[in-house]
Amino acid sequence: MIELLYLAASSFLLICVALFIALVFNGIERKLIARMQARIGPPIIQPFIDIKKLFMKENIVPDSAIPWLFNSMPAVALASSLIVLLYIPFAGMPALLQNYGDLILVLYVLLLPSLALAIGAFASGSSFAGIGAQREVVLMMSYEFVLSVVAISLAWLFSLCCPQANAFAFSTITSKPAWLLVGGAGFLGLILLFISSLAVMPAKAGKLPADIGEAKTEIAEGVLVEYSGRNLALLYMAQAVRVLAFASLIVALFLPWNLSSLIAIPEQLSMLADFLFFLVKVFMVMFASSIFVSAVTARLKVDQAARFYIIVVFLLSLLGLLLIGIDILM
Amino acid sequence: MGLGAFKRSLWVFHLNTGSCNGCDIEIIAALTPRYDVERFGIKLVGSPRHADVLLITGPVTRMMKDRLLRVYNQTPDPKVVVVVGNCGATGGVFYESYNLEGPVDRLIPVDIYVPGCPPRPEAIIDAIAKAWAKLEAMEAKK
C-alpha cells in the first residue's frame, strides 16, 4: 500500500517536472528558431504566457461537433503523452513503471496523442479538420513502420546479449549502450537506425517539414482548426510533451550513457549531474531532429511526406536492420 | 489571473475582405526580422478560433459580408477588432461603390482603426498594442 502511494506520488512529481521541462524546451525552441531567422524572438517563458491566456479564453464547441468526443480528446492527448514518460527512463533514472511496460507499450502509447488529435478533429465536424486528420493518420501509418523496425532490431541485438532478460524492457536496453554490442557492420546499421528515428521526429512532433496535418497556411491549422480556449491549451501542452517523450525515447534507445558512469562525480551530486546530462542529451536530440530542421525547411507536400517516410526512411531503417542482422549472424 | 493575461500573448487572425493586398503586405512586414512582432508574443494564427484580435483589411465586398460575420462569430471572447487601412475604415477609394457592404463598422463593432493607404508596420504594431490595452480593460471590467 505504502509502495503504491509512493509510486503514485513520484509519478505525479515526474509528470509535473516533465510538463515544466517540455514547455521550457518549447520556449527555447521558439527562441532559437527566431534567432536562426535573424529575429529576436519571444521570451523563453512564452509558452507559459500563451497557455495562461488560452485558459482565460472562451471554449467554443461548434454546433456540428460531437461534444463529448471533441472535449475529451485534448485531455486524452495530454494524458497519454505524459503517461508514456513514466515508462521511458527519464532524467537518468530507470523508468518509474519499468516493471509494468516495455518498448512495445511505449510505441503504442506514443501513438495515442496523434490518434486522439485525429479523432478530436473528425469529431469537430469541420472539413479543414477532417482533411488535417486524414493527413495525420496517413503520416502516422507511414512512420510507424520505421519505429517498429528500430524496436525489432534493438530487441534482436539485446536478446542475444542478455538471453534471460526481456529484450524489449528498458532495463535491458539501457543496461549497456547498443553501440558496444556490435561490430563494424552493426555499428553502421545502428547509425542508420539512429538517423531514421531522428527523421521520424518532425512527423511525431507535428513540426516542419512534416506538419502537413496542421498546415497553417493551407488548411487553417488542420486538426486544431476548431479548438479554442482550454482545449487548445491542452493540445499545445500535449504537443510539447510529445516532443519531449519521443526525444527521451531516442535518448533511451541510442544514448543511454549517464554522466556519473563516465566521469567521477561525488555521490551526492551524481543524481543532479545525471539529470542535467539527460536534459542536455534530450536537447541535442531535439535540436538535431526538430529545431534545426524546422528552421531551415519548408513544408513537404502530402504525397512527398508520406513517400519520404514510407520509402526513404523505411528503407534506411530496413538497411540498418539488415546490417545488424549480418553482424549478428556472421 | 485576470489583469495581464493578454500581456505579451496576443494571437492575431488576419482577414482580407477585398483589400488590394497593400495592407496585407504591410502586415507581413511586421512579422519580418526588421519588426519581429513575435518578440512581443504577437503571433499570426491560421484559424479565427485561436485568435484574440481580428485584423481586417479591405472595404467588405458583397461576397465577403457573410464570411466576415461568420469569422467574427467564430472568434472566442474576449476579442478585439482592428481595421487596417482606409478602405476598411471608410471605404477609401471604393467609397459608395456598387458592390460594397462596408465599411467594416457597419457590420461588426470595430475597436481600433489604423488609417493609411497602406499604414506603416509601426502603426499596425501600435494598434495591436492598443488592442491589448483594450482587452485588459475588458477583463478588468468583468
Short mmCIF file of N, CA and C in Angstrom, two decimals, chain A residues 153-310:
data_model
loop_
_atom_site.label_atom_id
_atom_site.label_comp_id
_atom_site.label_asym_id
_atom_site.label_seq_id
_atom_site.Cartn_x
_atom_site.Cartn_y
_atom_site.Cartn_z
N SER A 153 15.03 -4.34 -34.35
CA SER A 153 16.48 -4.50 -34.45
C SER A 153 17.13 -4.47 -33.09
N LEU A 154 16.72 -3.49 -32.25
CA LEU A 154 17.35 -3.38 -30.94
C LEU A 154 17.02 -4.59 -30.08
N ALA A 155 15.77 -5.06 -30.19
CA ALA A 155 15.39 -6.21 -29.37
C ALA A 155 16.17 -7.45 -29.80
N TRP A 156 16.40 -7.59 -31.09
CA TRP A 156 17.18 -8.73 -31.61
C TRP A 156 18.60 -8.70 -31.02
N LEU A 157 19.17 -7.49 -31.06
CA LEU A 157 20.53 -7.30 -30.53
C LEU A 157 20.59 -7.68 -29.06
N PHE A 158 19.61 -7.19 -28.29
CA PHE A 158 19.68 -7.40 -26.84
C PHE A 158 19.25 -8.81 -26.45
N SER A 159 18.43 -9.46 -27.31
CA SER A 159 18.02 -10.82 -26.96
C SER A 159 19.22 -11.76 -27.06
N LEU A 160 20.22 -11.40 -27.89
CA LEU A 160 21.40 -12.25 -28.00
C LEU A 160 22.39 -11.97 -26.88
N CYS A 161 22.46 -10.68 -26.47
CA CYS A 161 23.46 -10.35 -25.44
C CYS A 161 22.97 -10.72 -24.05
N CYS A 162 21.67 -10.58 -23.79
CA CYS A 162 21.14 -10.98 -22.48
C CYS A 162 19.97 -11.92 -22.70
N PRO A 163 20.21 -13.20 -22.97
CA PRO A 163 19.15 -14.13 -23.37
C PRO A 163 18.08 -14.34 -22.30
N GLN A 164 18.43 -14.17 -21.00
CA GLN A 164 17.43 -14.49 -19.99
C GLN A 164 16.50 -13.32 -19.69
N ALA A 165 16.89 -12.09 -20.07
CA ALA A 165 16.05 -10.94 -19.77
C ALA A 165 15.08 -10.66 -20.90
N ASN A 166 14.04 -9.84 -20.60
CA ASN A 166 13.10 -9.41 -21.63
C ASN A 166 13.80 -8.38 -22.52
N ALA A 167 13.97 -8.75 -23.81
CA ALA A 167 14.76 -7.89 -24.70
C ALA A 167 14.10 -6.57 -24.99
N PHE A 168 12.76 -6.47 -24.77
CA PHE A 168 12.06 -5.23 -25.05
C PHE A 168 12.03 -4.29 -23.83
N ALA A 169 12.43 -4.82 -22.67
CA ALA A 169 12.34 -4.00 -21.46
C ALA A 169 13.42 -2.92 -21.47
N PHE A 170 13.06 -1.75 -20.93
CA PHE A 170 14.03 -0.67 -20.92
C PHE A 170 15.18 -0.96 -19.97
N SER A 171 14.91 -1.79 -18.94
CA SER A 171 16.02 -2.11 -18.03
C SER A 171 17.11 -2.87 -18.78
N THR A 172 16.72 -3.70 -19.77
CA THR A 172 17.72 -4.40 -20.57
C THR A 172 18.38 -3.46 -21.56
N ILE A 173 17.54 -2.64 -22.22
CA ILE A 173 18.07 -1.81 -23.32
C ILE A 173 19.04 -0.77 -22.79
N THR A 174 18.73 -0.21 -21.59
CA THR A 174 19.62 0.82 -21.08
C THR A 174 20.76 0.24 -20.25
N SER A 175 20.77 -1.10 -20.07
CA SER A 175 21.83 -1.67 -19.23
C SER A 175 23.20 -1.44 -19.84
N LYS A 176 23.29 -1.54 -21.16
CA LYS A 176 24.52 -1.12 -21.82
C LYS A 176 24.20 -0.54 -23.19
N PRO A 177 24.99 0.44 -23.65
CA PRO A 177 24.70 1.04 -24.96
C PRO A 177 24.78 0.00 -26.07
N ALA A 178 23.83 0.05 -26.99
CA ALA A 178 23.80 -0.91 -28.10
C ALA A 178 25.07 -0.84 -28.94
N TRP A 179 25.69 0.33 -28.93
CA TRP A 179 26.88 0.54 -29.78
C TRP A 179 28.01 -0.40 -29.38
N LEU A 180 28.04 -0.83 -28.11
CA LEU A 180 29.15 -1.66 -27.64
C LEU A 180 28.93 -3.13 -27.94
N LEU A 181 27.71 -3.49 -28.43
CA LEU A 181 27.40 -4.90 -28.65
C LEU A 181 27.71 -5.34 -30.06
N VAL A 182 28.04 -4.39 -30.94
CA VAL A 182 28.11 -4.73 -32.36
C VAL A 182 29.51 -4.50 -32.93
N GLY A 183 29.74 -5.15 -34.08
CA GLY A 183 30.98 -4.93 -34.81
C GLY A 183 30.79 -3.84 -35.85
N GLY A 184 31.66 -3.82 -36.87
CA GLY A 184 31.65 -2.75 -37.86
C GLY A 184 30.32 -2.61 -38.59
N ALA A 185 29.82 -3.71 -39.16
CA ALA A 185 28.58 -3.62 -39.93
C ALA A 185 27.41 -3.22 -39.04
N GLY A 186 27.37 -3.81 -37.85
CA GLY A 186 26.28 -3.49 -36.93
C GLY A 186 26.34 -2.04 -36.49
N PHE A 187 27.56 -1.52 -36.34
CA PHE A 187 27.71 -0.12 -35.94
C PHE A 187 27.10 0.80 -37.00
N LEU A 188 27.42 0.48 -38.26
CA LEU A 188 26.85 1.24 -39.37
C LEU A 188 25.32 1.12 -39.35
N GLY A 189 24.84 -0.11 -39.10
CA GLY A 189 23.40 -0.33 -39.03
C GLY A 189 22.75 0.50 -37.94
N LEU A 190 23.42 0.57 -36.78
CA LEU A 190 22.86 1.37 -35.67
C LEU A 190 22.82 2.84 -36.04
N ILE A 191 23.86 3.30 -36.76
CA ILE A 191 23.85 4.71 -37.18
C ILE A 191 22.64 4.97 -38.07
N LEU A 192 22.37 4.05 -39.01
CA LEU A 192 21.22 4.22 -39.90
C LEU A 192 19.92 4.23 -39.10
N LEU A 193 19.82 3.33 -38.11
CA LEU A 193 18.60 3.29 -37.29
C LEU A 193 18.44 4.59 -36.50
N PHE A 194 19.55 5.10 -35.99
CA PHE A 194 19.53 6.35 -35.22
C PHE A 194 19.04 7.49 -36.12
N ILE A 195 19.61 7.55 -37.33
CA ILE A 195 19.20 8.62 -38.25
C ILE A 195 17.72 8.49 -38.60
N SER A 196 17.27 7.24 -38.83
CA SER A 196 15.86 7.12 -39.25
C SER A 196 14.93 7.44 -38.09
N SER A 197 15.33 7.15 -36.84
CA SER A 197 14.42 7.56 -35.76
C SER A 197 14.46 9.07 -35.56
N LEU A 198 15.61 9.70 -35.83
CA LEU A 198 15.63 11.17 -35.77
C LEU A 198 14.73 11.75 -36.86
N ALA A 199 14.71 11.07 -38.03
CA ALA A 199 13.90 11.58 -39.13
C ALA A 199 12.41 11.49 -38.83
N VAL A 200 12.02 10.58 -37.94
CA VAL A 200 10.61 10.44 -37.60
C VAL A 200 10.14 11.61 -36.72
N MET A 201 11.10 12.22 -36.01
CA MET A 201 10.75 13.26 -35.03
C MET A 201 9.84 14.37 -35.57
N PRO A 202 10.16 15.01 -36.72
CA PRO A 202 9.29 16.10 -37.16
C PRO A 202 7.84 15.65 -37.35
N ALA A 203 7.64 14.43 -37.87
CA ALA A 203 6.28 13.94 -38.07
C ALA A 203 5.61 13.69 -36.73
N LYS A 204 6.35 13.11 -35.80
CA LYS A 204 5.81 12.81 -34.47
C LYS A 204 5.46 14.10 -33.74
N ALA A 205 6.28 15.13 -33.95
CA ALA A 205 6.10 16.37 -33.21
C ALA A 205 5.18 17.35 -33.91
N GLY A 206 4.79 17.03 -35.15
CA GLY A 206 3.98 17.98 -35.90
C GLY A 206 4.73 19.25 -36.24
N LYS A 207 6.02 19.11 -36.58
CA LYS A 207 6.82 20.29 -36.90
C LYS A 207 7.18 20.27 -38.38
N LEU A 208 7.61 21.40 -38.89
CA LEU A 208 8.14 21.44 -40.25
C LEU A 208 9.30 20.46 -40.35
N PRO A 209 9.52 19.79 -41.46
CA PRO A 209 8.81 19.87 -42.74
C PRO A 209 7.62 18.92 -42.83
N ALA A 210 7.27 18.26 -41.74
CA ALA A 210 6.22 17.23 -41.82
C ALA A 210 4.96 17.63 -41.06
N ASP A 211 4.67 18.94 -40.99
CA ASP A 211 3.48 19.35 -40.23
C ASP A 211 2.26 19.42 -41.14
N ILE A 212 2.13 18.44 -42.04
CA ILE A 212 1.05 18.51 -43.02
C ILE A 212 -0.33 18.43 -42.37
N GLY A 213 -0.42 17.83 -41.19
CA GLY A 213 -1.72 17.74 -40.53
C GLY A 213 -2.17 19.05 -39.93
N GLU A 214 -1.22 19.94 -39.66
CA GLU A 214 -1.54 21.22 -39.01
C GLU A 214 -1.16 22.40 -39.89
N ALA A 215 -1.05 22.15 -41.20
CA ALA A 215 -0.56 23.19 -42.09
C ALA A 215 -1.35 24.48 -41.92
N LYS A 216 -0.69 25.51 -41.40
CA LYS A 216 -1.39 26.73 -41.04
C LYS A 216 -1.90 27.48 -42.27
N THR A 217 -1.03 27.62 -43.25
CA THR A 217 -1.40 28.46 -44.39
C THR A 217 -2.21 27.71 -45.44
N GLU A 218 -2.26 26.37 -45.38
CA GLU A 218 -3.01 25.62 -46.39
C GLU A 218 -4.41 25.30 -45.92
N ILE A 219 -4.49 24.63 -44.75
CA ILE A 219 -5.79 24.15 -44.29
C ILE A 219 -6.13 24.72 -42.92
N ALA A 220 -5.68 25.98 -42.69
CA ALA A 220 -6.07 26.72 -41.49
C ALA A 220 -5.84 25.92 -40.21
N GLU A 221 -4.62 25.48 -39.99
CA GLU A 221 -4.21 24.73 -38.80
C GLU A 221 -4.83 23.34 -38.71
N GLY A 222 -5.48 22.88 -39.77
CA GLY A 222 -5.93 21.49 -39.89
C GLY A 222 -6.60 20.93 -38.66
N VAL A 223 -5.94 19.97 -38.01
CA VAL A 223 -6.58 19.27 -36.89
C VAL A 223 -6.94 20.20 -35.74
N LEU A 224 -6.27 21.34 -35.62
CA LEU A 224 -6.52 22.23 -34.49
C LEU A 224 -7.59 23.28 -34.81
N VAL A 225 -8.12 23.26 -36.04
CA VAL A 225 -8.85 24.44 -36.51
C VAL A 225 -10.02 24.83 -35.61
N GLU A 226 -10.77 23.87 -35.07
CA GLU A 226 -11.95 24.23 -34.29
C GLU A 226 -11.66 24.37 -32.80
N TYR A 227 -10.45 24.08 -32.38
CA TYR A 227 -10.18 24.11 -30.95
C TYR A 227 -9.87 25.52 -30.49
N SER A 228 -10.41 25.89 -29.33
CA SER A 228 -10.10 27.20 -28.77
C SER A 228 -10.01 27.07 -27.26
N GLY A 229 -9.51 28.12 -26.64
CA GLY A 229 -9.50 28.19 -25.18
C GLY A 229 -8.81 27.03 -24.51
N ARG A 230 -9.52 26.42 -23.55
CA ARG A 230 -8.92 25.39 -22.70
C ARG A 230 -8.43 24.20 -23.52
N ASN A 231 -9.28 23.76 -24.48
CA ASN A 231 -8.90 22.60 -25.28
C ASN A 231 -7.63 22.85 -26.07
N LEU A 232 -7.50 24.06 -26.60
CA LEU A 232 -6.29 24.39 -27.38
C LEU A 232 -5.07 24.40 -26.47
N ALA A 233 -5.25 24.91 -25.24
CA ALA A 233 -4.14 24.92 -24.29
C ALA A 233 -3.68 23.50 -23.99
N LEU A 234 -4.65 22.58 -23.80
CA LEU A 234 -4.29 21.18 -23.52
C LEU A 234 -3.54 20.59 -24.71
N LEU A 235 -4.00 20.89 -25.94
CA LEU A 235 -3.34 20.33 -27.10
C LEU A 235 -1.94 20.90 -27.27
N TYR A 236 -1.80 22.19 -26.95
CA TYR A 236 -0.48 22.84 -27.02
C TYR A 236 0.50 22.14 -26.08
N MET A 237 0.02 21.89 -24.84
CA MET A 237 0.89 21.20 -23.88
C MET A 237 1.17 19.78 -24.34
N ALA A 238 0.13 19.11 -24.89
CA ALA A 238 0.31 17.73 -25.34
C ALA A 238 1.39 17.66 -26.40
N GLN A 239 1.38 18.65 -27.30
CA GLN A 239 2.38 18.62 -28.36
C GLN A 239 3.79 18.82 -27.82
N ALA A 240 3.92 19.76 -26.87
CA ALA A 240 5.24 19.99 -26.28
C ALA A 240 5.74 18.74 -25.56
N VAL A 241 4.84 18.08 -24.83
CA VAL A 241 5.25 16.90 -24.07
C VAL A 241 5.57 15.74 -25.00
N ARG A 242 4.81 15.66 -26.12
CA ARG A 242 5.05 14.58 -27.07
C ARG A 242 6.48 14.66 -27.63
N VAL A 243 6.93 15.87 -27.91
CA VAL A 243 8.30 16.05 -28.41
C VAL A 243 9.29 15.55 -27.36
N LEU A 244 9.05 15.98 -26.11
CA LEU A 244 9.95 15.57 -25.03
C LEU A 244 9.95 14.05 -24.88
N ALA A 245 8.76 13.43 -24.94
CA ALA A 245 8.67 11.98 -24.76
C ALA A 245 9.41 11.25 -25.86
N PHE A 246 9.22 11.69 -27.09
CA PHE A 246 9.89 10.98 -28.19
C PHE A 246 11.40 11.19 -28.13
N ALA A 247 11.82 12.41 -27.76
CA ALA A 247 13.27 12.65 -27.61
C ALA A 247 13.83 11.78 -26.50
N SER A 248 13.10 11.62 -25.39
CA SER A 248 13.58 10.76 -24.30
C SER A 248 13.67 9.32 -24.76
N LEU A 249 12.72 8.91 -25.63
CA LEU A 249 12.76 7.54 -26.14
C LEU A 249 14.03 7.32 -26.98
N ILE A 250 14.33 8.29 -27.86
CA ILE A 250 15.54 8.16 -28.68
C ILE A 250 16.77 8.13 -27.79
N VAL A 251 16.78 9.00 -26.76
CA VAL A 251 17.91 9.01 -25.83
C VAL A 251 18.05 7.65 -25.14
N ALA A 252 16.91 7.09 -24.71
CA ALA A 252 16.97 5.81 -24.00
C ALA A 252 17.46 4.69 -24.92
N LEU A 253 17.07 4.76 -26.20
CA LEU A 253 17.45 3.68 -27.11
C LEU A 253 18.89 3.79 -27.57
N PHE A 254 19.32 5.02 -27.88
CA PHE A 254 20.61 5.15 -28.55
C PHE A 254 21.69 5.84 -27.71
N LEU A 255 21.28 6.66 -26.73
CA LEU A 255 22.28 7.40 -25.95
C LEU A 255 22.08 7.16 -24.45
N PRO A 256 22.14 5.91 -23.99
CA PRO A 256 21.76 5.65 -22.59
C PRO A 256 22.86 5.95 -21.58
N TRP A 257 23.93 6.65 -21.97
CA TRP A 257 25.00 6.89 -21.02
C TRP A 257 24.56 7.81 -19.91
N ASN A 258 25.12 7.60 -18.72
CA ASN A 258 24.94 8.53 -17.61
C ASN A 258 26.27 9.20 -17.33
N LEU A 259 26.19 10.45 -16.93
CA LEU A 259 27.42 11.20 -16.68
C LEU A 259 28.20 10.57 -15.53
N SER A 260 27.47 10.07 -14.51
CA SER A 260 28.15 9.56 -13.33
C SER A 260 28.93 8.29 -13.63
N SER A 261 28.54 7.57 -14.72
CA SER A 261 29.30 6.37 -15.06
C SER A 261 30.46 6.68 -15.98
N LEU A 262 30.48 7.90 -16.56
CA LEU A 262 31.55 8.26 -17.48
C LEU A 262 32.71 8.92 -16.75
N ILE A 263 32.39 9.88 -15.87
CA ILE A 263 33.46 10.54 -15.13
C ILE A 263 33.14 10.48 -13.63
N ALA A 264 34.16 10.64 -12.82
CA ALA A 264 33.98 10.53 -11.37
C ALA A 264 33.28 11.78 -10.85
N ILE A 265 32.16 11.56 -10.18
CA ILE A 265 31.38 12.67 -9.62
C ILE A 265 31.04 12.27 -8.19
N PRO A 266 31.11 13.22 -7.24
CA PRO A 266 30.76 12.88 -5.86
C PRO A 266 29.36 12.27 -5.77
N GLU A 267 29.20 11.33 -4.84
CA GLU A 267 27.96 10.54 -4.70
C GLU A 267 26.71 11.42 -4.64
N GLN A 268 26.79 12.54 -3.85
CA GLN A 268 25.59 13.34 -3.61
C GLN A 268 25.16 14.07 -4.88
N LEU A 269 26.15 14.43 -5.71
CA LEU A 269 25.85 15.24 -6.89
C LEU A 269 25.48 14.40 -8.09
N SER A 270 25.66 13.07 -8.01
CA SER A 270 25.55 12.26 -9.22
C SER A 270 24.14 12.31 -9.81
N MET A 271 23.12 12.37 -8.93
CA MET A 271 21.76 12.39 -9.44
C MET A 271 21.48 13.69 -10.20
N LEU A 272 21.93 14.78 -9.61
CA LEU A 272 21.75 16.09 -10.25
C LEU A 272 22.50 16.14 -11.58
N ALA A 273 23.74 15.61 -11.55
CA ALA A 273 24.55 15.63 -12.77
C ALA A 273 23.90 14.79 -13.86
N ASP A 274 23.38 13.62 -13.47
CA ASP A 274 22.71 12.76 -14.46
C ASP A 274 21.49 13.46 -15.03
N PHE A 275 20.76 14.15 -14.15
CA PHE A 275 19.55 14.86 -14.59
C PHE A 275 19.90 15.93 -15.62
N LEU A 276 20.92 16.73 -15.30
CA LEU A 276 21.32 17.79 -16.23
C LEU A 276 21.86 17.21 -17.53
N PHE A 277 22.64 16.13 -17.40
CA PHE A 277 23.20 15.49 -18.58
C PHE A 277 22.09 14.93 -19.47
N PHE A 278 21.05 14.39 -18.81
CA PHE A 278 19.90 13.89 -19.57
C PHE A 278 19.23 15.02 -20.35
N LEU A 279 19.06 16.18 -19.66
CA LEU A 279 18.44 17.31 -20.35
C LEU A 279 19.26 17.74 -21.55
N VAL A 280 20.59 17.73 -21.38
CA VAL A 280 21.47 18.11 -22.49
C VAL A 280 21.29 17.13 -23.65
N LYS A 281 21.24 15.83 -23.32
CA LYS A 281 21.09 14.83 -24.39
C LYS A 281 19.76 15.02 -25.12
N VAL A 282 18.69 15.20 -24.34
CA VAL A 282 17.37 15.38 -24.95
C VAL A 282 17.37 16.62 -25.83
N PHE A 283 18.02 17.67 -25.32
CA PHE A 283 18.03 18.90 -26.10
C PHE A 283 18.81 18.72 -27.40
N MET A 284 19.93 17.99 -27.33
CA MET A 284 20.71 17.73 -28.55
C MET A 284 19.87 16.98 -29.57
N VAL A 285 19.15 15.96 -29.08
CA VAL A 285 18.30 15.18 -29.99
C VAL A 285 17.23 16.08 -30.60
N MET A 286 16.59 16.93 -29.75
CA MET A 286 15.55 17.81 -30.26
C MET A 286 16.12 18.82 -31.24
N PHE A 287 17.32 19.31 -30.94
CA PHE A 287 17.92 20.31 -31.82
C PHE A 287 18.22 19.70 -33.18
N ALA A 288 18.82 18.52 -33.17
CA ALA A 288 19.23 17.90 -34.43
C ALA A 288 18.03 17.48 -35.25
N SER A 289 16.98 16.97 -34.58
CA SER A 289 15.90 16.36 -35.36
C SER A 289 14.74 17.31 -35.60
N SER A 290 14.55 18.28 -34.73
CA SER A 290 13.34 19.09 -34.86
C SER A 290 13.62 20.58 -35.01
N ILE A 291 14.41 21.15 -34.10
CA ILE A 291 14.54 22.61 -34.09
C ILE A 291 15.28 23.09 -35.34
N PHE A 292 16.48 22.52 -35.56
CA PHE A 292 17.28 22.95 -36.70
C PHE A 292 16.56 22.64 -38.01
N VAL A 293 16.00 21.43 -38.08
CA VAL A 293 15.35 21.00 -39.32
C VAL A 293 14.17 21.90 -39.63
N SER A 294 13.36 22.23 -38.61
CA SER A 294 12.17 23.02 -38.93
C SER A 294 12.51 24.48 -39.20
N ALA A 295 13.70 24.92 -38.76
CA ALA A 295 14.07 26.31 -39.06
C ALA A 295 14.53 26.46 -40.50
N VAL A 296 15.03 25.40 -41.11
CA VAL A 296 15.64 25.56 -42.43
C VAL A 296 14.85 24.89 -43.55
N THR A 297 13.71 24.26 -43.23
CA THR A 297 12.99 23.57 -44.30
C THR A 297 11.61 24.19 -44.50
N ALA A 298 11.02 23.89 -45.65
CA ALA A 298 9.64 24.26 -45.92
C ALA A 298 8.79 23.01 -45.80
N ARG A 299 7.46 23.20 -45.80
CA ARG A 299 6.58 22.05 -45.62
C ARG A 299 6.58 21.16 -46.86
N LEU A 300 6.63 19.85 -46.62
CA LEU A 300 6.53 18.89 -47.71
C LEU A 300 5.07 18.81 -48.17
N LYS A 301 4.89 18.40 -49.43
CA LYS A 301 3.53 18.13 -49.87
C LYS A 301 3.07 16.83 -49.24
N VAL A 302 1.75 16.58 -49.28
CA VAL A 302 1.20 15.42 -48.59
C VAL A 302 1.85 14.13 -49.11
N ASP A 303 1.87 14.00 -50.45
CA ASP A 303 2.40 12.76 -51.02
C ASP A 303 3.90 12.67 -50.79
N GLN A 304 4.59 13.83 -50.85
CA GLN A 304 6.04 13.81 -50.60
C GLN A 304 6.34 13.33 -49.19
N ALA A 305 5.57 13.85 -48.21
CA ALA A 305 5.83 13.48 -46.82
C ALA A 305 5.61 11.98 -46.62
N ALA A 306 4.48 11.47 -47.13
CA ALA A 306 4.19 10.05 -46.95
C ALA A 306 5.25 9.21 -47.66
N ARG A 307 5.62 9.64 -48.89
CA ARG A 307 6.60 8.85 -49.64
C ARG A 307 7.96 8.88 -48.94
N PHE A 308 8.31 10.05 -48.40
CA PHE A 308 9.59 10.17 -47.71
C PHE A 308 9.68 9.15 -46.57
N TYR A 309 8.61 9.06 -45.77
CA TYR A 309 8.69 8.15 -44.63
C TYR A 309 8.55 6.70 -45.04
N ILE A 310 7.64 6.44 -45.98
CA ILE A 310 7.33 5.05 -46.28
C ILE A 310 8.40 4.43 -47.19
#
